[in-house]
Coordinates of C-alpha atoms (C1' of nucleotides) in Angstrom, one line a residue:
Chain A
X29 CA -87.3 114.0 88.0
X30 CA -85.4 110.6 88.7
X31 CA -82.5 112.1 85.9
X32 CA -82.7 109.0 83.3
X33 CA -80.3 110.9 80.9
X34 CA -77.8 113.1 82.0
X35 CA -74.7 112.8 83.6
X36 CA -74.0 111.4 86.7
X37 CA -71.3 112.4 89.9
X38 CA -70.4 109.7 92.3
X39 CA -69.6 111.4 95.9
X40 CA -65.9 111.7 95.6
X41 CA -66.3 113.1 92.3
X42 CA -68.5 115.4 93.3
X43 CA -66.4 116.6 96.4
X44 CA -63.4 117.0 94.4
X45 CA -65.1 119.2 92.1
X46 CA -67.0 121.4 94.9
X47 CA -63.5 121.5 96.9
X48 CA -65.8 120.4 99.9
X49 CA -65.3 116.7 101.3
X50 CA -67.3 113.5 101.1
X51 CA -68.3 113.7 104.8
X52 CA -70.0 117.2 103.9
X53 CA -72.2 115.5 101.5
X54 CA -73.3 112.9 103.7
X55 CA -74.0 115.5 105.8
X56 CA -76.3 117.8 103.8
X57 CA -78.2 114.7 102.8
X58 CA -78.6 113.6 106.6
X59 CA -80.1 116.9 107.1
X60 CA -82.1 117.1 104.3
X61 CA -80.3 119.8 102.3
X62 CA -79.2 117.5 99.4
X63 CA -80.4 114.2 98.5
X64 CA -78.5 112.5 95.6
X65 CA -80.7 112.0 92.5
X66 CA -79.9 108.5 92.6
X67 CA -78.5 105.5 94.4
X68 CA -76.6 102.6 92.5
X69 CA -77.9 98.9 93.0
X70 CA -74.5 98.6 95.8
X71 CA -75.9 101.9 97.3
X72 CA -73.5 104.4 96.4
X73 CA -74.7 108.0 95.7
X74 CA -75.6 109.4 92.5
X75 CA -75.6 113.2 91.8
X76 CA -77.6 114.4 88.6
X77 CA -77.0 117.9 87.1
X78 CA -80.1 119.4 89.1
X79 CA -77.9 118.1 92.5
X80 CA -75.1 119.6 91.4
X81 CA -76.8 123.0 90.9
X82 CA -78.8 123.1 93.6
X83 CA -75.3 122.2 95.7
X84 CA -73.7 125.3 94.6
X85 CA -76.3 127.3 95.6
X86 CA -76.0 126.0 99.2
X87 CA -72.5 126.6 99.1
X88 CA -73.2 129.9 97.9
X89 CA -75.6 131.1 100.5
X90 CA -73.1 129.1 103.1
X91 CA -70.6 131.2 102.2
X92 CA -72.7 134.1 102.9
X93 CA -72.7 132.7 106.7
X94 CA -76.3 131.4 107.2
X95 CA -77.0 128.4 108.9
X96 CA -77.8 125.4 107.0
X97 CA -81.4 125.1 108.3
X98 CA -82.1 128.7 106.8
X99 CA -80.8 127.3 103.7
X100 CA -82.8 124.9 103.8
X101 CA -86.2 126.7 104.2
X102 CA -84.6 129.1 101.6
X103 CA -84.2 126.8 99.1
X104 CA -87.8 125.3 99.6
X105 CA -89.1 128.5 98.8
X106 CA -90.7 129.0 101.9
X107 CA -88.9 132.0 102.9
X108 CA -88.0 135.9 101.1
X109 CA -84.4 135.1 100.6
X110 CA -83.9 139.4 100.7
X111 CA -85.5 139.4 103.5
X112 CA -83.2 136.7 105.2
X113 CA -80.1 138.2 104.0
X114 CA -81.4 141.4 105.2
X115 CA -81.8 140.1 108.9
X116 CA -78.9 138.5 108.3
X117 CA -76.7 141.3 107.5
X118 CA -78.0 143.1 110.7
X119 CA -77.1 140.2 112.6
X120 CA -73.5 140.6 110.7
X121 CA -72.9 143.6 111.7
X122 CA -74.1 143.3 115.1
X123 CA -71.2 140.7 115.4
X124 CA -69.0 143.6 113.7
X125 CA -70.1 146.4 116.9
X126 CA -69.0 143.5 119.7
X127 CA -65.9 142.2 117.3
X128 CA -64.5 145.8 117.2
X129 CA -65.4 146.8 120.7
X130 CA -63.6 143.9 121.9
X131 CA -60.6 144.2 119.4
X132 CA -60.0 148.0 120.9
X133 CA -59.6 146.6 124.7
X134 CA -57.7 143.8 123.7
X135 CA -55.6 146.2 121.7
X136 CA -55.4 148.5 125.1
X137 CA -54.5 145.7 127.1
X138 CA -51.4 144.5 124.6
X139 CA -50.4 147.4 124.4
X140 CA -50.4 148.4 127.7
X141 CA -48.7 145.3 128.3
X142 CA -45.8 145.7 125.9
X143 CA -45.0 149.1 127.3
X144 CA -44.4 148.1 130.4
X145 CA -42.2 145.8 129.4
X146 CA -42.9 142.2 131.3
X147 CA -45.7 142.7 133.5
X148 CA -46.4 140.7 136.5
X149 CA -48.9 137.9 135.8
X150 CA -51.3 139.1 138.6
X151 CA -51.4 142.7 137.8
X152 CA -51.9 142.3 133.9
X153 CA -54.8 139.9 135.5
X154 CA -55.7 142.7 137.8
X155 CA -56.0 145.2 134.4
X156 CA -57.9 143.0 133.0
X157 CA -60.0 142.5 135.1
X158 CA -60.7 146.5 135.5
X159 CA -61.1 146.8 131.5
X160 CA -63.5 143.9 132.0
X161 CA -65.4 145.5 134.6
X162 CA -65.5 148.8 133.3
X163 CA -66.9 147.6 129.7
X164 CA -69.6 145.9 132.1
X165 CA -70.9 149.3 133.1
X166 CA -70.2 150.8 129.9
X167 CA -72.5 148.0 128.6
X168 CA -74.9 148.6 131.1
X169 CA -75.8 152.1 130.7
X170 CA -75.5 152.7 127.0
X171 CA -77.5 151.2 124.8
X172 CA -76.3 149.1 121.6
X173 CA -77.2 151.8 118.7
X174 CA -75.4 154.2 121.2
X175 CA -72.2 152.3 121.4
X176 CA -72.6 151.8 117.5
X177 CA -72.7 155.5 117.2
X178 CA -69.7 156.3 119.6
X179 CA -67.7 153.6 117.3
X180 CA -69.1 155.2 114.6
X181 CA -67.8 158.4 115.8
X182 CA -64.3 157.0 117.0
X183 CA -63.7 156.1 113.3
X184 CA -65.4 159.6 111.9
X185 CA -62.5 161.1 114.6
X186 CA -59.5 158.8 113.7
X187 CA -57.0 157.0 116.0
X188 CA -55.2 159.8 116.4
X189 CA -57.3 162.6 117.2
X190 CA -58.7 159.9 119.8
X191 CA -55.8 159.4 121.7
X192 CA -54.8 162.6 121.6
X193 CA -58.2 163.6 123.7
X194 CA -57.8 160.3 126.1
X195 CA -54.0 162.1 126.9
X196 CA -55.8 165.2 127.3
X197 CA -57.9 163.9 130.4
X198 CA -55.2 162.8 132.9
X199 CA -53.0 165.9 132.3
X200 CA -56.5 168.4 132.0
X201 CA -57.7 166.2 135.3
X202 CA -54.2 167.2 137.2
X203 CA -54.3 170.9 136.7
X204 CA -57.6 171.3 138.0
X205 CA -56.4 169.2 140.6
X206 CA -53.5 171.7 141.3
X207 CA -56.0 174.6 141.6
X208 CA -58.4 173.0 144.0
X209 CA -55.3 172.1 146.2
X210 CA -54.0 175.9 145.6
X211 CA -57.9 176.7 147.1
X212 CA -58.5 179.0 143.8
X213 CA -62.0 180.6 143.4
X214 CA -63.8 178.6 140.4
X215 CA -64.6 181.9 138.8
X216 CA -61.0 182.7 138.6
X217 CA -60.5 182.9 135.0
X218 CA -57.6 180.6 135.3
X219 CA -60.1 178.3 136.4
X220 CA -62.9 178.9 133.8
X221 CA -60.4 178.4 131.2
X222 CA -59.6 174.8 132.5
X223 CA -63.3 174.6 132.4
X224 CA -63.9 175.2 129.0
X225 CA -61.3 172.7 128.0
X226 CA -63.3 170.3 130.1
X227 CA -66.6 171.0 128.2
X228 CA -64.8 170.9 125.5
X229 CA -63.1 167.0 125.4
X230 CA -67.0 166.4 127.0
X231 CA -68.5 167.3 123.7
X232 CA -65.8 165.9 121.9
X233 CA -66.9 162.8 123.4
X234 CA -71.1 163.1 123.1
X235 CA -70.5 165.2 120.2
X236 CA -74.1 166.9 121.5
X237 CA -76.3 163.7 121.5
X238 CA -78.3 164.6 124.6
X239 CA -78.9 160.8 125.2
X240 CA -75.4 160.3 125.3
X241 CA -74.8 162.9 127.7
X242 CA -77.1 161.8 129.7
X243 CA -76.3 158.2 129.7
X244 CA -72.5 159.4 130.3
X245 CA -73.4 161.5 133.6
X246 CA -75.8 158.8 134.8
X247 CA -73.2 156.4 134.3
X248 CA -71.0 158.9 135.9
X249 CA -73.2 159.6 138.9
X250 CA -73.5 156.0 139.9
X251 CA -70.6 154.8 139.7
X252 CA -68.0 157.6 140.1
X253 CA -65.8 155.8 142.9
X254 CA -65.3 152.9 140.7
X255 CA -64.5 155.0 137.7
X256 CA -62.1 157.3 139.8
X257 CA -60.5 154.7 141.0
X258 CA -60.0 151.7 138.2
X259 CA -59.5 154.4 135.4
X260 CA -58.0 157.9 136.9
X261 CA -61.4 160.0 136.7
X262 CA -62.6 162.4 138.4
X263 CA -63.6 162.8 141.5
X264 CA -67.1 164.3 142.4
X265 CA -65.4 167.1 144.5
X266 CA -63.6 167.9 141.1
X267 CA -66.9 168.0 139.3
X268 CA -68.7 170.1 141.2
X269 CA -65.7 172.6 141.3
X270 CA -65.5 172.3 137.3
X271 CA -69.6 172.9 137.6
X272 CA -69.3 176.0 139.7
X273 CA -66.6 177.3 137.2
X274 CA -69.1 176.6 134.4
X275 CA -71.9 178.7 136.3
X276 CA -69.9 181.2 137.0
X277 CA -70.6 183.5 133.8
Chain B
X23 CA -56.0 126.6 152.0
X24 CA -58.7 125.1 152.9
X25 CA -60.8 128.0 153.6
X26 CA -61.7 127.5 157.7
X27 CA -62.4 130.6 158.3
X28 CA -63.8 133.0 156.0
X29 CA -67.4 133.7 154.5
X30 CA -68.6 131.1 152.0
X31 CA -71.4 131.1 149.2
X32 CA -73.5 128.5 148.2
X33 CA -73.9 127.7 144.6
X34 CA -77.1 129.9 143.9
X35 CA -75.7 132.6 145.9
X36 CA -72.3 133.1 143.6
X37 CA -74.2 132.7 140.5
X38 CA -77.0 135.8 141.4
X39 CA -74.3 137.6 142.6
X40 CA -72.2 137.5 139.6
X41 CA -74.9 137.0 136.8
X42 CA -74.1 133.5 135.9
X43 CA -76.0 130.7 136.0
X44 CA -75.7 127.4 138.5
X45 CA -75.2 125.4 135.3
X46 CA -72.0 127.9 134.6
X47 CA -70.4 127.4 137.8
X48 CA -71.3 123.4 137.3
X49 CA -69.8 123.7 134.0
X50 CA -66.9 125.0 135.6
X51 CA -66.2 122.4 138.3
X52 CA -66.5 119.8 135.3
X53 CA -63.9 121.5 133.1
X54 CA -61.5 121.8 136.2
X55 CA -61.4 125.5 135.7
X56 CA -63.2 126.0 139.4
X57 CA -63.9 123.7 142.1
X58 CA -65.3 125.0 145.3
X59 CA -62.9 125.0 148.3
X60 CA -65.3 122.8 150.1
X61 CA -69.0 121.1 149.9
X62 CA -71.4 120.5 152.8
X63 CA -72.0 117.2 154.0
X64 CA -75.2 116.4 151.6
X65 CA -72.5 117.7 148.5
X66 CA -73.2 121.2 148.5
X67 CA -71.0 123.6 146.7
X68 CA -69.3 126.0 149.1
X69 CA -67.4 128.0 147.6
X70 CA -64.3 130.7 149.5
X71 CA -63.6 134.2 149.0
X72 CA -60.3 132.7 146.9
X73 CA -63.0 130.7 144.7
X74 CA -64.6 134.4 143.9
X75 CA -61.7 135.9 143.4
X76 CA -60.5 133.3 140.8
X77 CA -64.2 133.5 139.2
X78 CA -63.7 137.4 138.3
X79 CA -60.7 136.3 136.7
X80 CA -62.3 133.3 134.7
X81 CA -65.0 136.0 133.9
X82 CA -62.8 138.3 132.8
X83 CA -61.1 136.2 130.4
X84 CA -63.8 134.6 129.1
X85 CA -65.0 138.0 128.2
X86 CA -62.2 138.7 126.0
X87 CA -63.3 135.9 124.0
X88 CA -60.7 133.7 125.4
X89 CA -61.8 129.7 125.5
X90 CA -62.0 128.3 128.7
X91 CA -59.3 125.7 128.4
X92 CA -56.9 128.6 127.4
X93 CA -58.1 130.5 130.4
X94 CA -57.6 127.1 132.5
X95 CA -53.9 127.3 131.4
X96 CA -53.4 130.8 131.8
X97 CA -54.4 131.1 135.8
X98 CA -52.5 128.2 136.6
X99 CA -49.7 130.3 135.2
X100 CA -48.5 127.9 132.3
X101 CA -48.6 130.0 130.2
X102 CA -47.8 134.5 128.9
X103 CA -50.8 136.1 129.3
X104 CA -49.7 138.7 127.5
X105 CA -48.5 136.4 124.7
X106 CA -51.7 134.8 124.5
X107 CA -53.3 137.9 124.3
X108 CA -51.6 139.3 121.6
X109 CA -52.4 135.6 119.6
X110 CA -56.0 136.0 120.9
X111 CA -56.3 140.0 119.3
X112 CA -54.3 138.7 116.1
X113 CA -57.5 136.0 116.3
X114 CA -60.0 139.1 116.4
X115 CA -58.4 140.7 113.6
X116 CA -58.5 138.4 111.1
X117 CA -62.2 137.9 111.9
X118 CA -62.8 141.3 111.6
X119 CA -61.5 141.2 108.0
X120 CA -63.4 138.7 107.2
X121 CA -66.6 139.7 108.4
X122 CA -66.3 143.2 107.1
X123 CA -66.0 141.6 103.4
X124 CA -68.7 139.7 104.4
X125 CA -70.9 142.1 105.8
X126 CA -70.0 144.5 102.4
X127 CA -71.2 141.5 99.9
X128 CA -74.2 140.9 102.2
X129 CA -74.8 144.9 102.2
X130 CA -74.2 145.1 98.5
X131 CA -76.6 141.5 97.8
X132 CA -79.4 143.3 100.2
X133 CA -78.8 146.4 98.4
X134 CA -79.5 145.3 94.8
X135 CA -82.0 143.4 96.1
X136 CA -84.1 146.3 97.7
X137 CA -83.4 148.6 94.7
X138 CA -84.8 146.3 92.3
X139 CA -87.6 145.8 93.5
X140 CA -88.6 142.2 94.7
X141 CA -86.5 140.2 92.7
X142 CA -87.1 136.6 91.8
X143 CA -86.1 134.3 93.9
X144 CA -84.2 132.7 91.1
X145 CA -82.4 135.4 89.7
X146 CA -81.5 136.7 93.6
X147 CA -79.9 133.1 94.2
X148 CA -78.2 133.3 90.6
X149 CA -76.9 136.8 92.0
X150 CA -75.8 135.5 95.2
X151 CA -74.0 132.5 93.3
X152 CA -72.2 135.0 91.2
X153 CA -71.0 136.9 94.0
X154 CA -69.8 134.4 96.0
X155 CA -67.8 133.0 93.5
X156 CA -66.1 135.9 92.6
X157 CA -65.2 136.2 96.2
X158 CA -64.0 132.9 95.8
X159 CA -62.0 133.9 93.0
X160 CA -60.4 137.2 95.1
X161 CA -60.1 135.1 97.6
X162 CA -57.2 132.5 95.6
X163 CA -55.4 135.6 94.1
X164 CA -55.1 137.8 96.9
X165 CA -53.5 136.8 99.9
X166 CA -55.1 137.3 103.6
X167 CA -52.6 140.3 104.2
X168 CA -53.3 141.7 100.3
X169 CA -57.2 142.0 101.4
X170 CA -56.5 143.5 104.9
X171 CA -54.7 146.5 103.4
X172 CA -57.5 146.8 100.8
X173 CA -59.7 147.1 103.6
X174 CA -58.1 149.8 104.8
X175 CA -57.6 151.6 101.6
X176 CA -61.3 151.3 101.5
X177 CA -61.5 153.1 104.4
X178 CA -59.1 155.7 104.0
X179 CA -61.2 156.8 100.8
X180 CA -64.3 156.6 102.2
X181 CA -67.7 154.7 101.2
X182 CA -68.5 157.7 98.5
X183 CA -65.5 157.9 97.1
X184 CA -65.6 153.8 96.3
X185 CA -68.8 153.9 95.6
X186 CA -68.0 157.0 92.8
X187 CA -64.9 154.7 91.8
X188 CA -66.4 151.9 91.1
X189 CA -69.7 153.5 89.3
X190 CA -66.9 155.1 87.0
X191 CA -65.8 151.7 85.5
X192 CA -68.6 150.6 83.6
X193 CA -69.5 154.5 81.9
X194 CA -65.8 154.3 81.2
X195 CA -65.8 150.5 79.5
X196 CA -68.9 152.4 77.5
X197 CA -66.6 154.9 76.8
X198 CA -63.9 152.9 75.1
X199 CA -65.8 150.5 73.4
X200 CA -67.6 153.3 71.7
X201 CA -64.1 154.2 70.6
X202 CA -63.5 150.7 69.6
X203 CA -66.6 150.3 67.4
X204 CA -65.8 153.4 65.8
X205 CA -62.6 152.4 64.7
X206 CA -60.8 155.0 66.7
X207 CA -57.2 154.8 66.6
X208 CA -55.6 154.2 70.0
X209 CA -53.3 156.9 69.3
X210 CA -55.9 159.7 69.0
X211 CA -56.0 161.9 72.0
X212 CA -59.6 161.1 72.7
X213 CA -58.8 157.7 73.5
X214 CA -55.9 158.7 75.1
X215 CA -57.6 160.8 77.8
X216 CA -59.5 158.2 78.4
X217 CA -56.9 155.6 78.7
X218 CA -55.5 157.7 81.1
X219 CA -58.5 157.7 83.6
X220 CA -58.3 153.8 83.1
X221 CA -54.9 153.7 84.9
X222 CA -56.4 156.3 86.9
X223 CA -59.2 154.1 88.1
X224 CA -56.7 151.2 88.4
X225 CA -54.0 153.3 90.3
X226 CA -57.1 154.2 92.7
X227 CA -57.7 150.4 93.3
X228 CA -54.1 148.8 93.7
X229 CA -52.7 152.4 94.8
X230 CA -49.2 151.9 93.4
X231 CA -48.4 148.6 95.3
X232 CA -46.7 146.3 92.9
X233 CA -47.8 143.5 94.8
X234 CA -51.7 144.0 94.5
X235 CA -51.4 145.2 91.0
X236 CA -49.8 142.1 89.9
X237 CA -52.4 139.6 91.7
X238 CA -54.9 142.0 90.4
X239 CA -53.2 141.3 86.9
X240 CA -53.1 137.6 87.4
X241 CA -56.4 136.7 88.4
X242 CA -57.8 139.1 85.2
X243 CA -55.5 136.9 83.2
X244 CA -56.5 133.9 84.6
X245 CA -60.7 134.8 84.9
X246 CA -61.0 137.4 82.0
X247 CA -64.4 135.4 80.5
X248 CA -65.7 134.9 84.0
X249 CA -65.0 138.8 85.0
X250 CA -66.7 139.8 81.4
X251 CA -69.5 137.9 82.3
X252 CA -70.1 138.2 85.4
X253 CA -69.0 141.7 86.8
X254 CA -69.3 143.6 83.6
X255 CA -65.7 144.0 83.7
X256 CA -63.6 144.7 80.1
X257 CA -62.7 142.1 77.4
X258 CA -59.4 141.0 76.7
X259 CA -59.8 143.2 73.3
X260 CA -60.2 146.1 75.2
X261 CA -57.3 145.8 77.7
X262 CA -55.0 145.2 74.3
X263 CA -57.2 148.6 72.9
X264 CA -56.3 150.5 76.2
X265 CA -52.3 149.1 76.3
X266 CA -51.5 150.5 73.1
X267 CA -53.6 154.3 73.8
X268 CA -51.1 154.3 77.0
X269 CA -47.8 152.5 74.9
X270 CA -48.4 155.6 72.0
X271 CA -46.8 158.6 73.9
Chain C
dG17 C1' -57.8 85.5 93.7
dT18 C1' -56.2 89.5 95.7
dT19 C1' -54.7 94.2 96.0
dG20 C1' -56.1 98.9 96.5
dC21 C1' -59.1 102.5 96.2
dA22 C1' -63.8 104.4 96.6
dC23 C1' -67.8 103.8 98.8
dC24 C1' -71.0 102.6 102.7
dT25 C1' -73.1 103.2 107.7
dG26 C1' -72.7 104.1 112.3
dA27 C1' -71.0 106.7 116.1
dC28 C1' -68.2 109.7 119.0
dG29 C1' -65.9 114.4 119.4
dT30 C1' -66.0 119.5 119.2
dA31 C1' -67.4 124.7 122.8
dA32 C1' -69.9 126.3 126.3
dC33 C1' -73.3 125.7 128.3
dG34 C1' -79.3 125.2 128.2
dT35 C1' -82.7 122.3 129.5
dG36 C1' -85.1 118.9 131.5
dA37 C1' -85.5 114.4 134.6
dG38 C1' -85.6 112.4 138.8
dG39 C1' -84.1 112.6 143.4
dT40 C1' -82.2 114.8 148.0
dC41 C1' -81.7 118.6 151.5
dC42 C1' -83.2 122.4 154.1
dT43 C1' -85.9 125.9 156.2
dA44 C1' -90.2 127.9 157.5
dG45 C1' -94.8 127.4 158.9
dC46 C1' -98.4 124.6 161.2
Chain D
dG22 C1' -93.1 116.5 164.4
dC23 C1' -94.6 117.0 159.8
dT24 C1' -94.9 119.0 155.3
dA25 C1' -94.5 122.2 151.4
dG26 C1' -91.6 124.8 148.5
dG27 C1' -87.1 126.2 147.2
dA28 C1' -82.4 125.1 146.5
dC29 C1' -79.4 121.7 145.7
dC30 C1' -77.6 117.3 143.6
dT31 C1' -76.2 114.1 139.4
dC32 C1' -76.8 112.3 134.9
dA33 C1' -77.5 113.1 130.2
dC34 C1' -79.2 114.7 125.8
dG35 C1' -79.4 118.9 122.5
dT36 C1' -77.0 122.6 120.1
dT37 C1' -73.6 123.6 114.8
dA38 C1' -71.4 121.7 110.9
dC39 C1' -69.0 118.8 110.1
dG40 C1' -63.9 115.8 111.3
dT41 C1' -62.3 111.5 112.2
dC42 C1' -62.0 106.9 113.1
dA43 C1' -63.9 102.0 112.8
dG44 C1' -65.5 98.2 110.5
dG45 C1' -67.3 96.4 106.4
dT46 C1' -68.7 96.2 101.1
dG47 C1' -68.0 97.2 95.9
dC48 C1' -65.2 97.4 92.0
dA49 C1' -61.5 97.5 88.6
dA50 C1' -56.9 96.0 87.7
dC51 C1' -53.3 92.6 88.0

DNA sequence: GTTGCACCTGACGTAACGTGAGGTCCTAGC
DNA sequence: GCTAGGACCTCACGTTACGTCAGGTGCAAC
């Protein structure tokens, strides 16, 4: 189809209508994406009305973020364009888990930082480098769908109700504290009370998903002296006194 | 300091122990943002216990997304970390937005695509092309701020309720041009009631803020044909049809 | 004839490394 | 003392989708 008849775009002309720019063009034809109908005897570029189509459908599925060799293969024909885009959107919303994971520590970190007031260079570095660390583990012992899931459950929950549980730890963490130190029997029902408050932010957090559970004590188990000290848990003394409460019934 | 004492690590050694590779810690050097304290005669890396100290850091940062030459600035102390951070999580932000409205066109494209059936290639690319342009037309009405609050409308109401929302537009449009072919009179309480869940509808979308009603305004002005034809969305007739039901009380 | 704009073809730069290529160093075993 | 196998070294190109000169040609108007 060498376009005898129809109307012609130079590359400038074409850009300006497209909104991309002149460079782009050359581009997609270096790679192969769009090669002008038609070159004038000087060499300048030609676009026929096919070129033009076919360009807005590259835009088009650029715009929907795939990479311009996908587009490529797309447009041949010689791939199931719903079945690309289907990939694609997992990929998508992959990026979306990580993105907002990484948006909520960042969010900590400012925030923590602003309340403060003007922290010190090194210990903001220091924080960081505890949220960093932390998120390493967290990484390492949930899986992704899990971590999709808690997300999913942190937005089921709203802001609120989750930083209303996160406040509930330290000051839940320093009464039990105060009864150990007072050398209270863990069946005392002062005790088991505490306890129950303690199962309760538990489940609030695994909402009954055994494999969460599990992943959250194993996490727990192994790494407990890091956790106690870069983020105020507990201590394994404190578990086991919350445990004995628990059995105690 | 140039590190007499203390225990060193060779190249290989840092990078096992903190899961990066010798090309990483290369990379490094050559950007400026670590060079070992010292190297063996024959050139060897050795690198200090100050060098892995300053290697959590750069790890850290890096893993808040941070680019290297940012965190180069920020541990020679040139620069706010906290300020930089607060840029960096606006950064994250607006990427969110923007791949969240990409992930919900993606969703929506897969969607259609999956309930009809295996669509033509053609008429999924012509689908796609009509999407993305009307996102491109969105995009030049509303600004960056206008679409981040939509988002979060979106999200206060929940994916049903949208999804109920927006399935009630074109049984409505039915509606009304029913009324318009039979010569209704806008007046008549029939047409009334149903004039009224129009604003209803519309009240749910801009929900009262001036600002977003008007682009939304605007941009139907301005794209009325395009909107008709593309979206299935009402005819200039049948705005001035709906207008006068509401202007007759 | 020349001015000015549109067009052309290289070719380097971008971010953060991955991946060889080709050569040197070091340690353990013989 | 010699050699084999790692670990180390320094280039240097490849990746993505173009942006941005640089140096030269084409074309229409004055």
């Amino acid at each position: 189809m060498p376009e005898d008849g129809g109307p012609v775009w130079k590359v400038g002309e074409l850009a300006r209508r497209t909104g991309l720019t002149v460079r782009t063009l050359h581009h997609y034809e270096q790679v192969g994406l769009l090669r002008p109908a038609a070159r004038t005897a000087a060499g300048h570029r030609l676009y026929g009305a096919a070129d033009v189509r076919r360009l807005y459908q590259v835009v088009a599925l650029r715009e929907l973020g795939l990479p311009l060799d996908v587009i490529g293969i797309l447009l041949a024909g010689e791939a199931d364009i719903a079945e690309r885009l289907a990939e694609h959107l997992a990929l998508v919303e992959q990026r979306l888990v990580r993105l907002r994971s990484l948006r909520s520590r960042l969010a900590a970190l400012v925030a923590t930082a602003e309340s403060t007031g003007s922290t010190a260079p090194a210990d903001l570095l220091g924080l960081i480098e505890e949220v960093v660390r932390m998120q390493d583990v967290i990484n390492n012992y949930f899986s992704e769908e899990q971590l999709a899931l808690l997300e999913e459950r942190r937005r089921a929950l709203g802001e609120d109700a989750i930083a209303a549980a996160e406040a509930e730890w330290p000051e839940l963490i320093a009464k039990v504290q105060a009864e150990m130190d007072a050398g209270t029997d863990p069946a005392d029902p002062r005790v088991r009370a505490l306890a129950g408050r303690w199962m309760g932010l538990l489940e609030a957090f695994h909402g009954g998903d055994d494999g969460l559970r599990e992943s959250l004590f194993t996490m727990y188990a192994e790494n407990s002296e890091q956790i106690n000290r870069d983020s105020g848990g507990p201590s394994p003394d404190m578990i086991a006194y919350i445990s004995r409460a628990n059995a105690a019934d």
